[in-house]
JSON list of C-alpha atoms in Angstrom, two decimals:
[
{"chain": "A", "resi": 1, "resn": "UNK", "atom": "CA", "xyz": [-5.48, -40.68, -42.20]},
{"chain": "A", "resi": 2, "resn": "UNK", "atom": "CA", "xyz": [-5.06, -37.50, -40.27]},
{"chain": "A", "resi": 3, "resn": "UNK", "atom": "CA", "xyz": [-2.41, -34.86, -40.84]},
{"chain": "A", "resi": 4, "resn": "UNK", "atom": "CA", "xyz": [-1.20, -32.27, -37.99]},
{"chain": "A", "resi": 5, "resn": "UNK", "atom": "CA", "xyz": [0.71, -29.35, -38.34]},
{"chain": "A", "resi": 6, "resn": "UNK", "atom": "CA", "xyz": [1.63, -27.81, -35.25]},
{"chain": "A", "resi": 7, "resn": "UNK", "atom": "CA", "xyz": [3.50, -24.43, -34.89]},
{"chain": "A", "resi": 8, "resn": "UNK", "atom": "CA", "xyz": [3.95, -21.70, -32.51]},
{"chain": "A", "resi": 9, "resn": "UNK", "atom": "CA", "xyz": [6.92, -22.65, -29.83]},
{"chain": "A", "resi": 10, "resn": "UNK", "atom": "CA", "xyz": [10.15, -21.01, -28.88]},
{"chain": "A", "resi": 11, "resn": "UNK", "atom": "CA", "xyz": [12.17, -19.95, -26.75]},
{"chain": "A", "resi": 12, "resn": "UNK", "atom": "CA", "xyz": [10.95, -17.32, -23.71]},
{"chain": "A", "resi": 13, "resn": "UNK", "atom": "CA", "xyz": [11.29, -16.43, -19.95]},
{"chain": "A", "resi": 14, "resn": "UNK", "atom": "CA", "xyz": [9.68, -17.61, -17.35]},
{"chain": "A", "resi": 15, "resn": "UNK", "atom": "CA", "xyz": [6.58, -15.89, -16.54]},
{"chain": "A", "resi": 16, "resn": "UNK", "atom": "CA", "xyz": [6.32, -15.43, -20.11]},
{"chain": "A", "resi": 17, "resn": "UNK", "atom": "CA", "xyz": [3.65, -16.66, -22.68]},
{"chain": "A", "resi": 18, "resn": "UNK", "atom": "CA", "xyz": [3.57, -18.47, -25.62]},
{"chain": "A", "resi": 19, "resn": "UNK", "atom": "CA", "xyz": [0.38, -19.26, -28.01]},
{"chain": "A", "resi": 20, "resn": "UNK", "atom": "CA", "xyz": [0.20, -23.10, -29.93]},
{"chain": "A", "resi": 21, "resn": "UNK", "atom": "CA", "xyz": [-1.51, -23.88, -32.80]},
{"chain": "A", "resi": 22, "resn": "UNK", "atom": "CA", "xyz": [-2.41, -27.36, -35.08]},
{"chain": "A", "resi": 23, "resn": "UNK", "atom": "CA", "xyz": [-4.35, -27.73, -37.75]},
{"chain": "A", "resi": 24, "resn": "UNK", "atom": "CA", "xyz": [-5.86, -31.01, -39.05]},
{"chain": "A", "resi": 25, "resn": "UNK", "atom": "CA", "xyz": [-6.91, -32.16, -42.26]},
{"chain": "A", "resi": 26, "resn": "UNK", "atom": "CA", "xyz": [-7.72, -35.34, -44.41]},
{"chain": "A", "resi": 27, "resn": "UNK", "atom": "CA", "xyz": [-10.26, -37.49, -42.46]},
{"chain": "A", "resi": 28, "resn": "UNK", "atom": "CA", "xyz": [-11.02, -34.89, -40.07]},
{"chain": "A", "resi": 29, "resn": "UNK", "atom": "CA", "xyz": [-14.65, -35.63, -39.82]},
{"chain": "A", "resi": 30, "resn": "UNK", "atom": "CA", "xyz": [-13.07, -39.04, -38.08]},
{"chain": "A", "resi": 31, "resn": "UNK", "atom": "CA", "xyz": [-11.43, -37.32, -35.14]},
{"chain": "A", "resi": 32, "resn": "UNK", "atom": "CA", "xyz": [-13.39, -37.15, -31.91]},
{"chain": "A", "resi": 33, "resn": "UNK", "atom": "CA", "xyz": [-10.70, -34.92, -30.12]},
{"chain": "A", "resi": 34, "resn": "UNK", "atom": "CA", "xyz": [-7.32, -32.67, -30.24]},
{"chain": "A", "resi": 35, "resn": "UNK", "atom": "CA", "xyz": [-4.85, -31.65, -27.80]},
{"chain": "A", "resi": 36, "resn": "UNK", "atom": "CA", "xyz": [-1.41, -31.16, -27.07]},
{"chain": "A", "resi": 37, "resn": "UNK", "atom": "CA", "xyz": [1.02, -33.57, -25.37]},
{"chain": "A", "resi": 38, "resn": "UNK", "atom": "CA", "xyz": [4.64, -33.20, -24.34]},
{"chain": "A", "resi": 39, "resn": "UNK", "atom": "CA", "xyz": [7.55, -35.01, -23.76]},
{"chain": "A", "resi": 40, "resn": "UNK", "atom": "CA", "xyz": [11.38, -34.64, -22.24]},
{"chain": "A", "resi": 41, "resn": "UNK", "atom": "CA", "xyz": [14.56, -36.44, -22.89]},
{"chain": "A", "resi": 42, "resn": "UNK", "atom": "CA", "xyz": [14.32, -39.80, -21.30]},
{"chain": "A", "resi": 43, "resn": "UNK", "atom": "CA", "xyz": [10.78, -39.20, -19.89]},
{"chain": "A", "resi": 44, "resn": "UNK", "atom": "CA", "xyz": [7.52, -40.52, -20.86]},
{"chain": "A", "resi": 45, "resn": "UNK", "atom": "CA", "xyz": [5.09, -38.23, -23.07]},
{"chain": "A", "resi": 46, "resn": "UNK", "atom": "CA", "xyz": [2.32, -36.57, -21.44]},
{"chain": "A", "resi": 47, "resn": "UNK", "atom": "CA", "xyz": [-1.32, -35.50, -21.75]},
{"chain": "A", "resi": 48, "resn": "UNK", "atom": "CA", "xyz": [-0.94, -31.47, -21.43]},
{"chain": "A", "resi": 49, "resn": "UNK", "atom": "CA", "xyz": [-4.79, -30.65, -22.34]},
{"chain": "A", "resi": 50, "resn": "UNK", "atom": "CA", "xyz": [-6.99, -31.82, -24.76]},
{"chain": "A", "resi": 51, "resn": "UNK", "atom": "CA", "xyz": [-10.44, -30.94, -26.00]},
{"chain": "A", "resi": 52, "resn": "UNK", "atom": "CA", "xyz": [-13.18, -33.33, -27.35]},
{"chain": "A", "resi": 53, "resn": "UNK", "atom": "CA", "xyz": [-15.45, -32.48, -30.24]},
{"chain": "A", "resi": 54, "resn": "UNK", "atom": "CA", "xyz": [-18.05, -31.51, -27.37]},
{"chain": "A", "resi": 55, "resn": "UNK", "atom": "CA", "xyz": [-16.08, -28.96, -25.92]},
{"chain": "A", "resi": 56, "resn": "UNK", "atom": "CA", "xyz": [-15.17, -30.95, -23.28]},
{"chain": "A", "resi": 57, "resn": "UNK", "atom": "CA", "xyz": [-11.47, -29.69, -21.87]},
{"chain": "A", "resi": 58, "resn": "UNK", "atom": "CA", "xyz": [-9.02, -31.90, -20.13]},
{"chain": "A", "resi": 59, "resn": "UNK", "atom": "CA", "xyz": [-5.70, -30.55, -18.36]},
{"chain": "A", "resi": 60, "resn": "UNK", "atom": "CA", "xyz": [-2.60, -31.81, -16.39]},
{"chain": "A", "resi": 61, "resn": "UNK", "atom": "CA", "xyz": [-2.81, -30.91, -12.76]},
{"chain": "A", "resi": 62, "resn": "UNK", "atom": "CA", "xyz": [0.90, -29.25, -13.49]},
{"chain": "A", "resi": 63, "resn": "UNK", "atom": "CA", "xyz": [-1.02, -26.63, -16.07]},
{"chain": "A", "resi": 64, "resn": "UNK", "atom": "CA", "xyz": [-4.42, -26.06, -14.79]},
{"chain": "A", "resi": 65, "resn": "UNK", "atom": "CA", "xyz": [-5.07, -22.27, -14.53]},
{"chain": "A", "resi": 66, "resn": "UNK", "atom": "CA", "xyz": [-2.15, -21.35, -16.31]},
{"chain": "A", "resi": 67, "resn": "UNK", "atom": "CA", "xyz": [-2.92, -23.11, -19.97]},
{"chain": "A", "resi": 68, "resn": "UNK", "atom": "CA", "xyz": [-5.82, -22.76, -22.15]},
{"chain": "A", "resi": 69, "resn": "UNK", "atom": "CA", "xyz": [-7.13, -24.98, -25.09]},
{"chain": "A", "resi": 70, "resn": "UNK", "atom": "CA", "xyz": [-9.37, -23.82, -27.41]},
{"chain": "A", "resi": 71, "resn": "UNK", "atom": "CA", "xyz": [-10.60, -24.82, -30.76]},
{"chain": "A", "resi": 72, "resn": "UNK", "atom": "CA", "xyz": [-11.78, -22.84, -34.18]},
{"chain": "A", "resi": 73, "resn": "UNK", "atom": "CA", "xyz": [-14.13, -25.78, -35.83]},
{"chain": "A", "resi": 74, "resn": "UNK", "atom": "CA", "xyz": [-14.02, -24.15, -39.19]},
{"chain": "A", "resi": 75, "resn": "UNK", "atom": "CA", "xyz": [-10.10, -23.79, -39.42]},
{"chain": "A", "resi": 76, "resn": "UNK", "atom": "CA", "xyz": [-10.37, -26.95, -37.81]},
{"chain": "A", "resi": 77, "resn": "UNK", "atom": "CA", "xyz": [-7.49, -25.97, -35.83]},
{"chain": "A", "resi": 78, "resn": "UNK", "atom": "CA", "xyz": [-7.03, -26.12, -32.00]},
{"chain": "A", "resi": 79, "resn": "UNK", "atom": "CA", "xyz": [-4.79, -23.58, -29.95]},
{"chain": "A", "resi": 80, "resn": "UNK", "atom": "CA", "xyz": [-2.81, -24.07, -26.51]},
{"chain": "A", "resi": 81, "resn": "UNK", "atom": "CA", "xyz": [-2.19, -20.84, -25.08]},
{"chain": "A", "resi": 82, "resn": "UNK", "atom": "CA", "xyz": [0.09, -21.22, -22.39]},
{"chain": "A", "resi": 83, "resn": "UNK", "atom": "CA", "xyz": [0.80, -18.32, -19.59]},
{"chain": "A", "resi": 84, "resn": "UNK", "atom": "CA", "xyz": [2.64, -17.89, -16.43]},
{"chain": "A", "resi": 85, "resn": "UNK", "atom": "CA", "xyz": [5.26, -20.42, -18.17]},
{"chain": "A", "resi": 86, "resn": "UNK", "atom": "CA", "xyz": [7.82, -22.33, -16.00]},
{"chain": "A", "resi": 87, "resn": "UNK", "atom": "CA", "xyz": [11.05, -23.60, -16.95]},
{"chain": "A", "resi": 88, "resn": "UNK", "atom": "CA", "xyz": [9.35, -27.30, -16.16]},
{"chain": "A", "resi": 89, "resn": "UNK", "atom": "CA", "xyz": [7.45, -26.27, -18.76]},
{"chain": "A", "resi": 90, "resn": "UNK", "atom": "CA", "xyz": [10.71, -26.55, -21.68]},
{"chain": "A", "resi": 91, "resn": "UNK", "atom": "CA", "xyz": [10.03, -29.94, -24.00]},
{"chain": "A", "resi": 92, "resn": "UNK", "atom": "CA", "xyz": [9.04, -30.74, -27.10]},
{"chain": "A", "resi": 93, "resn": "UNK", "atom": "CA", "xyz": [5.23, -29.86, -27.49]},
{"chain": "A", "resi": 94, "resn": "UNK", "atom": "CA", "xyz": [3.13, -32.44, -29.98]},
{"chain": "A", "resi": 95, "resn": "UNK", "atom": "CA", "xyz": [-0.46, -32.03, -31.04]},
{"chain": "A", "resi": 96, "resn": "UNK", "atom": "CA", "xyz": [-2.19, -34.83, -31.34]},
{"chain": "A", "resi": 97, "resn": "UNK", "atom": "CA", "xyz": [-5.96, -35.64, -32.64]},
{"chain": "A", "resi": 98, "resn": "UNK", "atom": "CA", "xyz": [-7.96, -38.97, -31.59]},
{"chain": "A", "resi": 99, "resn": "UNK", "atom": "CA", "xyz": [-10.81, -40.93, -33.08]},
{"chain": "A", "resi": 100, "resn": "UNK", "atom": "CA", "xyz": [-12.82, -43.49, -31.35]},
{"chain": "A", "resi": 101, "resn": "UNK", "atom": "CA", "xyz": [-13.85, -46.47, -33.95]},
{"chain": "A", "resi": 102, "resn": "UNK", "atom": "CA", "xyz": [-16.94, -48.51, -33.10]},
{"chain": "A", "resi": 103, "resn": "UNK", "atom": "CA", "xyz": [-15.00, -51.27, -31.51]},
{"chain": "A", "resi": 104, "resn": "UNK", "atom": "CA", "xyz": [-13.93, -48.19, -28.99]},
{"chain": "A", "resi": 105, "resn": "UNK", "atom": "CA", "xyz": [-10.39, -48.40, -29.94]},
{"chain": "A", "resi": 106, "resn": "UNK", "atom": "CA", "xyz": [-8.82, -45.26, -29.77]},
{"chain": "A", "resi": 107, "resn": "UNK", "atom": "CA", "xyz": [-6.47, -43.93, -32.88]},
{"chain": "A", "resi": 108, "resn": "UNK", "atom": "CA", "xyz": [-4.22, -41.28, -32.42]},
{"chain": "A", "resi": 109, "resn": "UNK", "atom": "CA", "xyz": [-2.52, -38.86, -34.65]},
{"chain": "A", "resi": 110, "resn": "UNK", "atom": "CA", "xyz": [0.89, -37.30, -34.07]},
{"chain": "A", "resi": 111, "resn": "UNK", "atom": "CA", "xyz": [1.85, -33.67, -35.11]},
{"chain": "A", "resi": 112, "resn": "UNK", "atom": "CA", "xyz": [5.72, -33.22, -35.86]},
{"chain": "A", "resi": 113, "resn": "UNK", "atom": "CA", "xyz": [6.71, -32.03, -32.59]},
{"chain": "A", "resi": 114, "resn": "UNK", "atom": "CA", "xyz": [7.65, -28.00, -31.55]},
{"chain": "A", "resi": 115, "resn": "UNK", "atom": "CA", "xyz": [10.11, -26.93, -28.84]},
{"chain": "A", "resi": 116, "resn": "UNK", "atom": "CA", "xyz": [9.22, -24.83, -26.13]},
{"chain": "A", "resi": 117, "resn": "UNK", "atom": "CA", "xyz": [12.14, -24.13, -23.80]},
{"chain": "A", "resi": 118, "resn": "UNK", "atom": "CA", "xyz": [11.57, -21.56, -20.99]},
{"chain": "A", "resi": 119, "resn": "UNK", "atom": "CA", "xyz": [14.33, -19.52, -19.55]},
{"chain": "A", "resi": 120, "resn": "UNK", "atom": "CA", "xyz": [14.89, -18.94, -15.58]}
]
């Protein structure tokens, strides 16, 4: 199993910036990639960014040039630092880690969940 702490939301005003972080442990050497998601009352979660082991970086259209993700392998912790924030921007932020077994089902891992809520 994987553990996730995430940390780092709150409240701020739009145009404002806020910095993410989640750390992983136990079988971390079985994750392939971390990232953040979000989700709103009554609406689906979605992908925000995510980063594989390789570096590779993945955003949402609705964040691209605005959020960064970035990863510190030996904290094994991965930060979302999020600028020029919107007040489409307010849910509840979870980081989440994936592994890929070798039937190339994918496993993910759910963080507890932090609110960001952006003022107009």
């Amino acid at each position: 199993q994987v553990q996730l702490v995430g940390s780092g939301g709150g409240l701020v005003q739009a145009g404002g910036s806020l910095r993410l972080s989640c750390s992983a442990s136990g079988r971390i050497f079985s994750i392939n990639g971390m990232g953040w998601y979000r989700q709103v009352p009554g609406k689906r979660r979605e992908l925000v960014a995510n980063i594989a082991n390789d570096g590779t970086t993945n955003y949402a259209d609705s964040v691209k040039g605005r959020f960064t993700i970035s990863r510190d392998n030996a904290k094994n912790t991965v930060y979302l630092q999020m600028n020029s924030l919107k007040p489409e921007d307010t849910a509840v932020y979870y980081c989440n880690a994936y592994s890929v077994d070798s039937d190339y089902d994918i496993h993910d891992y759910w963080g507890q969940g932090t609110q960001v809520t952006v003022s107009s």
